[in-house]
Amino acid sequence: MLLKEVKDNRKIFKDMGMNKWRETTVADLKKGQRIRIYSPSGRPLETGGEDTFTTQSDAFQKNGHWVVEVTT
């Protein structure tokens, strides 16, 4: 699945280890990082009941937007 950066105030957090999460942008993501995405209302984005995604690629540009491949 491709995750595209959008300007709707979603918050993306990457796993810093030891259960610590830091806010980041799609452009800063690297392959193998665990991430969580939250809507502007604070609800986690879920796919198949999972709220943690793993990046399968470094972030790259596609049609002028930063994207990254992810799996749950």
Coordinates of N, CA and C in Angstrom, one line a residue, residues 3 8-13 21 35-53 72:
L3 N 1.4 5.1 1.0 CA 0.9 6.2 1.9 C 1.4 7.5 1.3
D8 N -3.8 17.6 5.5 CA -5.1 17.6 6.2 C -4.9 17.6 7.7
N9 N -3.7 17.9 8.2 CA -3.3 17.9 9.6 C -3.2 16.6 10.2
R10 N -3.0 15.5 9.4 CA -2.7 14.2 10.0 C -1.4 14.3 10.7
K11 N -1.2 13.5 11.7 CA 0.1 13.4 12.4 C 0.7 12.0 12.2
I12 N 1.9 12.0 11.8 CA 2.6 10.7 11.6 C 3.7 10.6 12.7
F13 N 3.8 9.5 13.3 CA 4.8 9.3 14.4 C 5.6 8.1 14.0
W21 N 7.6 7.5 20.7 CA 7.2 7.8 19.3 C 7.5 9.3 19.1
I35 N 5.6 3.0 12.0 CA 4.9 4.3 12.1 C 3.4 4.1 12.5
R36 N 2.9 5.2 13.0 CA 1.5 5.3 13.4 C 1.0 6.6 12.8
I37 N -0.3 6.6 12.3 CA -0.9 7.8 11.7 C -2.2 8.2 12.5
Y38 N -2.3 9.4 12.8 CA -3.5 9.9 13.5 C -4.2 11.0 12.7
S39 N -5.6 10.9 12.7 CA -6.4 11.9 12.0 C -6.3 13.2 12.8
P40 N -6.8 14.3 12.3 CA -6.8 15.6 13.0 C -7.6 15.5 14.3
S41 N -8.6 14.6 14.4 CA -9.4 14.4 15.6 C -8.7 13.5 16.6
G42 N -7.5 13.0 16.3 CA -6.8 12.2 17.2 C -7.0 10.7 17.1
R43 N -7.8 10.3 16.2 CA -8.1 8.8 16.0 C -7.0 8.2 15.2
P44 N -6.6 7.0 15.6 CA -5.5 6.3 14.8 C -6.1 5.7 13.5
L45 N -5.3 5.8 12.4 CA -5.6 5.2 11.2 C -5.4 3.7 11.3
E46 N -6.4 2.9 11.0 CA -6.2 1.4 11.1 C -6.5 0.8 9.8
T47 N -5.8 -0.3 9.5 CA -6.1 -1.2 8.4 C -6.1 -2.6 8.9
G48 N -7.3 -3.3 8.8 CA -7.4 -4.7 9.3 C -7.2 -4.8 10.8
G49 N -7.6 -3.7 11.5 CA -7.5 -3.7 13.0 C -6.1 -3.4 13.5
E50 N -5.1 -3.1 12.6 CA -3.8 -2.7 13.0 C -3.6 -1.2 12.9
D51 N -3.0 -0.6 13.9 CA -2.7 0.8 13.8 C -1.2 1.1 13.7
T52 N -0.4 0.1 13.5 CA 1.0 0.3 13.3 C 1.4 -0.2 11.9
F53 N 2.1 0.6 11.2 CA 2.6 0.2 9.8 C 4.1 0.1 9.8
T72 N 1.0 -3.5 7.1 CA 0.6 -3.6 8.4 C 1.3 -4.7 9.2

